[in-house]
Amino acid sequence: MQTMKKGKWLEIVTPSYWDGFTIETIVKAQIGVPKKLLHELRLENGIKLNNQVVPWQTVVKKMDRLYIKCFKEESFGVVPEDLSIEVLFEDDHLLIVNKPIMLDTHPNESDQTGTLANGVAYHWQLTGIQAKVRHIHRLDRETTGAIIFAKHALASALLDQMLEKREIKRSYTAFVEGILRSKKGTINESIGRDRHHPTRRRVSATGQKAITHYEVLRVFRQDQVTKIKLQLDTGRTHQIRVHLSHTGHPLLGDGLYGGTHSLIQHQALHAFSVSLKHPITKEDIHVEAPLPLDLFQLENNLK
């Protein structure tokens, strides 16, 4: 889809398959603008056709230009802080960065700094973007890898919808204790809170549905370690950690869930790729985050 940022407006050159639809049908059914944003756009005349404010029942023709006001100046919501973040992908609508080790995704308290969100705010400040920092998903403090941020409310809402529909595919690399019996498999076990521990989760029949797929990539028999690839159908808190621990193969370095190996001092988990259809342009996006140095060295030292 042909799009362009023009000041506060997103210009969309209407494709042939929108020909004959009304503006209202396009923004609701074709683009998927949620109700709250639709209401705001109505109140502020935030949609134009061929640079004119017209009724939403106006029929659109191929090669018309539809304008949606979505690039608004907003407070970052966090304090900008120079953390030298690694950008994997960036355009007018979204940002994908490679989160380093021992960094929270976002502040857990209003005055907290030193999080990935603070680093994103600084990056946006440098590049002249004045928008709220909106993370689409999170990674644990000790987990590295690709995280998506949205640059405006529309992109955020559409990405949230995609995440809920499982249209954003995230793949992980992990090093686990022991040798797995099967080269491929699926762990389908519901996850709930552990009433004996404030932060830990556990497999629970009354918990939320959780599905994890795994595939063995490499076996280190001498050290009794397996490198695996993981993909999630759901996104429960600590899902990978809980599921692997439940199978008797906890992550290396994950003391909370039974990891005992001393080969590494933090959980050996990395979100190495993200794949999605761009929420605005509809392009296929595939991004890979290189393995962090300590996990790269770990793999080279394993036997």
CSV table of C-alpha atoms in Angstrom, one decimal:
chain,number,residue,atom,x,y,z
A,1,MET,CA,0.0,0.0,0.0
A,2,GLN,CA,1.3,3.4,-0.9
A,3,THR,CA,1.6,5.7,2.1
A,4,MET,CA,3.4,8.8,3.2
A,5,LYS,CA,3.7,10.9,6.3
A,6,LYS,CA,2.7,14.5,5.7
A,7,GLY,CA,3.1,16.6,8.8
A,8,LYS,CA,0.5,15.3,11.3
A,9,TRP,CA,-1.3,13.4,8.6
A,10,LEU,CA,-0.9,9.9,7.1
A,11,GLU,CA,-1.6,9.9,3.4
A,12,ILE,CA,-2.9,6.7,1.9
A,13,VAL,CA,-3.3,6.3,-1.9
A,14,THR,CA,-6.4,4.2,-2.1
A,15,PRO,CA,-5.8,0.9,-3.7
A,16,SER,CA,-8.2,-0.7,-6.3
A,17,TYR,CA,-9.8,-3.0,-3.7
A,18,TRP,CA,-11.1,0.0,-1.8
A,19,ASP,CA,-12.9,1.4,-4.8
A,20,GLY,CA,-16.6,1.8,-4.1
A,21,PHE,CA,-16.3,1.6,-0.3
A,22,THR,CA,-17.3,4.5,1.9
A,23,ILE,CA,-14.7,6.3,4.1
A,24,GLU,CA,-16.4,4.8,7.2
A,25,THR,CA,-16.2,1.2,5.9
A,26,ILE,CA,-12.5,1.7,5.0
A,27,VAL,CA,-11.4,3.1,8.4
A,28,LYS,CA,-13.5,0.5,10.3
A,29,ALA,CA,-13.3,-2.7,8.3
A,30,GLN,CA,-10.3,-2.3,6.0
A,31,ILE,CA,-7.9,-0.4,8.3
A,32,GLY,CA,-9.3,-1.6,11.6
A,33,VAL,CA,-9.3,1.7,13.5
A,34,PRO,CA,-10.7,0.9,17.0
A,35,LYS,CA,-13.8,2.6,18.4
A,36,LYS,CA,-12.0,5.0,20.8
A,37,LEU,CA,-9.8,6.3,18.0
A,38,LEU,CA,-12.7,6.5,15.6
A,39,HIS,CA,-14.5,8.8,18.1
A,40,GLU,CA,-11.5,11.0,18.5
A,41,LEU,CA,-11.1,11.3,14.7
A,42,ARG,CA,-14.8,12.3,14.3
A,43,LEU,CA,-14.5,15.0,16.9
A,44,GLU,CA,-11.5,16.6,15.5
A,45,ASN,CA,-12.2,16.2,11.7
A,46,GLY,CA,-9.2,13.8,11.7
A,47,ILE,CA,-10.0,12.2,8.4
A,48,LYS,CA,-10.0,13.9,5.0
A,49,LEU,CA,-10.4,12.7,1.4
A,50,ASN,CA,-8.3,14.5,-1.3
A,51,ASN,CA,-7.4,17.1,1.4
A,52,GLN,CA,-11.0,18.0,2.1
A,53,VAL,CA,-13.2,17.2,5.1
A,54,VAL,CA,-16.2,15.3,3.7
A,55,PRO,CA,-18.9,13.1,5.2
A,56,TRP,CA,-17.8,9.6,6.2
A,57,GLN,CA,-20.4,8.1,3.9
A,58,THR,CA,-18.5,9.5,0.9
A,59,VAL,CA,-17.6,6.8,-1.6
A,60,VAL,CA,-13.9,6.4,-2.3
A,61,LYS,CA,-12.4,5.8,-5.7
A,62,LYS,CA,-9.2,4.1,-6.8
A,63,MET,CA,-6.2,6.5,-6.5
A,64,ASP,CA,-8.0,8.9,-4.2
A,65,ARG,CA,-5.9,10.2,-1.3
A,66,LEU,CA,-7.2,9.4,2.2
A,67,TYR,CA,-5.7,11.4,5.1
A,68,ILE,CA,-5.7,10.2,8.7
A,69,LYS,CA,-4.5,12.5,11.5
A,70,CYS,CA,-2.3,10.2,13.6
A,71,PHE,CA,1.1,12.0,14.1
A,72,LYS,CA,0.3,14.0,17.2
A,73,GLU,CA,2.8,15.7,19.5
A,74,GLU,CA,2.7,13.9,22.9
A,75,SER,CA,4.7,13.6,26.0
A,76,PHE,CA,7.2,10.7,25.9
A,77,GLY,CA,5.7,9.4,29.2
A,78,VAL,CA,9.2,8.5,30.4
A,79,VAL,CA,12.5,10.5,30.9
A,80,PRO,CA,14.7,10.4,27.8
A,81,GLU,CA,18.0,8.7,28.6
A,82,ASP,CA,21.0,7.9,26.4
A,83,LEU,CA,21.3,4.1,26.5
A,84,SER,CA,22.7,3.6,23.0
A,85,ILE,CA,19.9,1.3,21.9
A,86,GLU,CA,20.4,-0.9,18.9
A,87,VAL,CA,17.8,-0.3,16.2
A,88,LEU,CA,16.8,-3.3,14.1
A,89,PHE,CA,14.0,-1.7,12.0
A,90,GLU,CA,12.4,1.8,11.9
A,91,ASP,CA,10.0,3.7,9.8
A,92,ASP,CA,7.3,6.4,10.5
A,93,HIS,CA,5.1,4.0,12.3
A,94,LEU,CA,7.1,1.5,14.3
A,95,LEU,CA,10.5,0.8,15.8
A,96,ILE,CA,12.1,-2.6,16.6
A,97,VAL,CA,15.1,-2.6,18.9
A,98,ASN,CA,17.4,-5.2,20.3
A,99,LYS,CA,17.0,-5.2,24.1
A,100,PRO,CA,20.3,-5.8,26.0
A,101,ILE,CA,20.7,-7.9,29.1
A,102,MET,CA,19.6,-6.6,32.6
A,103,LEU,CA,17.3,-3.9,31.3
A,104,ASP,CA,13.6,-3.6,32.1
A,105,THR,CA,11.3,-3.1,29.1
A,106,HIS,CA,9.6,-0.1,30.7
A,107,PRO,CA,9.5,1.6,34.1
A,108,ASN,CA,7.6,-0.2,36.8
A,109,GLU,CA,7.4,3.0,38.9
A,110,SER,CA,6.8,6.6,37.6
A,111,ASP,CA,10.3,7.8,38.4
A,112,GLN,CA,12.2,4.7,37.3
A,113,THR,CA,15.0,5.3,34.7
A,114,GLY,CA,17.4,3.0,33.0
A,115,THR,CA,14.8,1.1,31.1
A,116,LEU,CA,14.5,0.3,27.4
A,117,ALA,CA,11.6,2.8,27.1
A,118,ASN,CA,13.9,5.6,28.4
A,119,GLY,CA,16.4,4.7,25.7
A,120,VAL,CA,13.7,4.7,23.0
A,121,ALA,CA,12.5,8.2,24.2
A,122,TYR,CA,16.1,9.5,23.9
A,123,HIS,CA,16.4,8.0,20.4
A,124,TRP,CA,13.1,9.7,19.4
A,125,GLN,CA,14.2,12.9,20.8
A,126,LEU,CA,17.4,12.8,18.7
A,127,THR,CA,15.4,12.0,15.6
A,128,GLY,CA,12.8,14.8,16.2
A,129,ILE,CA,9.9,12.6,17.2
A,130,GLN,CA,7.6,13.8,20.0
A,131,ALA,CA,5.4,10.8,20.7
A,132,LYS,CA,4.4,8.6,23.6
A,133,VAL,CA,6.7,5.5,24.0
A,134,ARG,CA,4.3,2.6,23.4
A,135,HIS,CA,5.8,-1.0,23.8
A,136,ILE,CA,3.7,-3.7,22.1
A,137,HIS,CA,5.1,-6.6,24.1
A,138,ARG,CA,7.7,-7.1,26.8
A,139,LEU,CA,10.7,-9.2,27.6
A,140,ASP,CA,12.0,-10.2,31.1
A,141,ARG,CA,14.8,-8.1,32.5
A,142,GLU,CA,17.3,-10.9,31.9
A,143,THR,CA,16.0,-11.8,28.4
A,144,THR,CA,17.6,-10.1,25.4
A,145,GLY,CA,16.3,-9.6,21.9
A,146,ALA,CA,13.7,-7.9,19.6
A,147,ILE,CA,10.9,-5.7,21.0
A,148,ILE,CA,8.4,-3.6,19.0
A,149,PHE,CA,7.4,0.0,19.8
A,150,ALA,CA,4.7,1.9,18.1
A,151,LYS,CA,5.2,5.6,17.1
A,152,HIS,CA,1.5,6.7,17.3
A,153,ALA,CA,-1.8,5.5,18.7
A,154,LEU,CA,-3.2,4.0,15.5
A,155,ALA,CA,-0.1,1.9,14.9
A,156,SER,CA,-0.2,0.8,18.6
A,157,ALA,CA,-3.9,-0.2,18.4
A,158,LEU,CA,-3.4,-2.2,15.1
A,159,LEU,CA,-0.3,-3.9,16.5
A,160,ASP,CA,-2.2,-4.8,19.7
A,161,GLN,CA,-4.9,-6.4,17.6
A,162,MET,CA,-2.3,-8.3,15.6
A,163,LEU,CA,-0.7,-9.6,18.8
A,164,GLU,CA,-4.0,-10.8,20.1
A,165,LYS,CA,-4.8,-12.6,16.8
A,166,ARG,CA,-1.3,-14.2,16.9
A,167,GLU,CA,-0.3,-12.4,13.7
A,168,ILE,CA,3.1,-11.3,15.1
A,169,LYS,CA,5.5,-14.2,15.1
A,170,ARG,CA,8.3,-14.2,17.7
A,171,SER,CA,11.0,-16.8,17.8
A,172,TYR,CA,13.4,-17.4,20.7
A,173,THR,CA,16.8,-19.1,21.1
A,174,ALA,CA,17.4,-20.9,24.5
A,175,PHE,CA,20.0,-23.0,26.1
A,176,VAL,CA,18.5,-25.6,28.5
A,177,GLU,CA,19.7,-28.1,31.0
A,178,GLY,CA,19.7,-31.7,29.8
A,179,ILE,CA,19.1,-33.5,26.5
A,180,LEU,CA,15.6,-33.4,25.2
A,181,ARG,CA,14.0,-36.7,24.1
A,182,SER,CA,12.2,-35.3,21.1
A,183,LYS,CA,13.7,-33.1,18.4
A,184,LYS,CA,10.4,-31.2,18.1
A,185,GLY,CA,7.4,-30.9,20.3
A,186,THR,CA,4.7,-28.7,21.8
A,187,ILE,CA,4.1,-27.9,25.5
A,188,ASN,CA,0.4,-27.3,26.0
A,189,GLU,CA,0.0,-26.5,29.8
A,190,SER,CA,-2.0,-23.7,31.4
A,191,ILE,CA,-0.1,-21.3,33.5
A,192,GLY,CA,-1.2,-19.5,36.7
A,193,ARG,CA,0.3,-17.7,39.7
A,194,ASP,CA,2.3,-19.6,42.3
A,195,ARG,CA,0.5,-18.8,45.6
A,196,HIS,CA,3.7,-19.5,47.5
A,197,HIS,CA,5.8,-16.9,45.7
A,198,PRO,CA,5.0,-13.3,44.8
A,199,THR,CA,6.5,-13.3,41.2
A,200,ARG,CA,6.8,-16.9,40.2
A,201,ARG,CA,4.3,-18.7,37.9
A,202,ARG,CA,3.5,-22.4,37.6
A,203,VAL,CA,1.7,-24.9,35.5
A,204,SER,CA,-1.9,-24.9,36.8
A,205,ALA,CA,-5.1,-26.6,35.5
A,206,THR,CA,-7.0,-23.5,36.5
A,207,GLY,CA,-4.5,-21.1,34.9
A,208,GLN,CA,-4.5,-19.4,31.5
A,209,LYS,CA,-4.0,-21.4,28.3
A,210,ALA,CA,-0.4,-21.5,27.2
A,211,ILE,CA,1.2,-23.2,24.2
A,212,THR,CA,4.9,-23.3,23.4
A,213,HIS,CA,6.5,-25.0,20.4
A,214,TYR,CA,10.2,-26.1,20.5
A,215,GLU,CA,12.7,-27.5,18.1
A,216,VAL,CA,16.2,-28.8,19.0
A,217,LEU,CA,19.0,-26.9,17.2
A,218,ARG,CA,22.1,-28.4,18.7
A,219,VAL,CA,23.1,-30.9,21.5
A,220,PHE,CA,26.1,-30.6,23.7
A,221,ARG,CA,26.3,-34.0,25.3
A,222,GLN,CA,29.4,-33.5,27.3
A,223,ASP,CA,28.0,-30.5,29.1
A,224,GLN,CA,24.4,-31.9,29.1
A,225,VAL,CA,23.0,-28.8,27.4
A,226,THR,CA,20.6,-28.4,24.5
A,227,LYS,CA,20.2,-25.4,22.3
A,228,ILE,CA,16.6,-25.0,21.1
A,229,LYS,CA,14.3,-22.7,19.1
A,230,LEU,CA,11.0,-21.7,20.5
A,231,GLN,CA,7.8,-20.1,19.2
A,232,LEU,CA,4.8,-19.1,21.3
A,233,ASP,CA,1.1,-19.3,20.4
A,234,THR,CA,0.3,-17.4,23.6
A,235,GLY,CA,2.2,-14.7,25.6
A,236,ARG,CA,1.8,-15.6,29.3
A,237,THR,CA,4.2,-14.1,31.9
A,238,HIS,CA,7.3,-16.3,32.2
A,239,GLN,CA,5.7,-18.8,29.7
A,240,ILE,CA,8.9,-20.2,28.3
A,241,ARG,CA,10.6,-20.4,31.7
A,242,VAL,CA,7.6,-22.2,33.3
A,243,HIS,CA,7.1,-24.6,30.5
A,244,LEU,CA,10.7,-25.6,30.2
A,245,SER,CA,11.1,-26.0,33.9
A,246,HIS,CA,7.9,-28.2,33.9
A,247,THR,CA,9.5,-30.5,31.4
A,248,GLY,CA,12.6,-30.9,33.5
A,249,HIS,CA,14.8,-28.8,31.2
A,250,PRO,CA,15.0,-25.3,32.8
A,251,LEU,CA,16.9,-22.5,31.2
A,252,LEU,CA,20.5,-22.3,32.0
A,253,GLY,CA,21.0,-19.6,34.7
A,254,ASP,CA,17.3,-19.4,35.6
A,255,GLY,CA,17.5,-20.0,39.4
A,256,LEU,CA,13.8,-19.0,39.9
A,257,TYR,CA,12.7,-22.0,37.9
A,258,GLY,CA,15.2,-24.6,38.9
A,259,GLY,CA,18.3,-23.8,36.7
A,260,THR,CA,21.4,-25.1,38.5
A,261,HIS,CA,24.1,-24.9,35.8
A,262,SER,CA,26.9,-22.3,36.7
A,263,LEU,CA,27.9,-21.8,33.0
A,264,ILE,CA,26.1,-18.5,32.9
A,265,GLN,CA,24.8,-16.0,35.5
A,266,HIS,CA,21.4,-15.2,33.9
A,267,GLN,CA,18.7,-17.0,32.1
A,268,ALA,CA,19.9,-18.1,28.6
A,269,LEU,CA,17.0,-16.8,26.5
A,270,HIS,CA,17.1,-14.5,23.5
A,271,ALA,CA,14.2,-13.3,21.3
A,272,PHE,CA,16.1,-13.6,18.0
A,273,SER,CA,13.4,-12.8,15.4
A,274,VAL,CA,10.1,-11.0,14.8
A,275,SER,CA,7.9,-11.4,11.7
A,276,LEU,CA,4.7,-9.5,10.9
A,277,LYS,CA,2.7,-7.8,8.2
A,278,HIS,CA,3.2,-4.0,8.7
A,279,PRO,CA,0.0,-2.6,10.2
A,280,ILE,CA,-0.1,0.4,7.9
A,281,THR,CA,1.8,-0.4,4.7
A,282,LYS,CA,1.0,-4.2,4.7
A,283,GLU,CA,4.6,-5.1,3.8
A,284,ASP,CA,6.1,-8.3,5.2
A,285,ILE,CA,8.6,-7.4,7.9
A,286,HIS,CA,11.2,-9.9,9.2
A,287,VAL,CA,13.8,-8.8,11.7
A,288,GLU,CA,16.6,-10.8,13.4
A,289,ALA,CA,18.5,-9.7,16.5
A,290,PRO,CA,22.0,-11.1,16.7
A,291,LEU,CA,22.8,-13.3,19.7
A,292,PRO,CA,24.4,-11.3,22.6
A,293,LEU,CA,28.1,-11.7,23.2
A,294,ASP,CA,27.8,-13.7,26.4
A,295,LEU,CA,25.4,-16.3,24.8
A,296,PHE,CA,27.6,-16.4,21.7
A,297,GLN,CA,30.6,-17.2,23.9
A,298,LEU,CA,28.6,-19.7,25.9
A,299,GLU,CA,27.7,-21.6,22.7
A,300,ASN,CA,31.4,-21.6,21.6
A,301,ASN,CA,32.5,-23.0,24.9
A,302,LEU,CA,30.0,-25.8,25.2
A,303,LYS,CA,30.9,-29.3,24.3
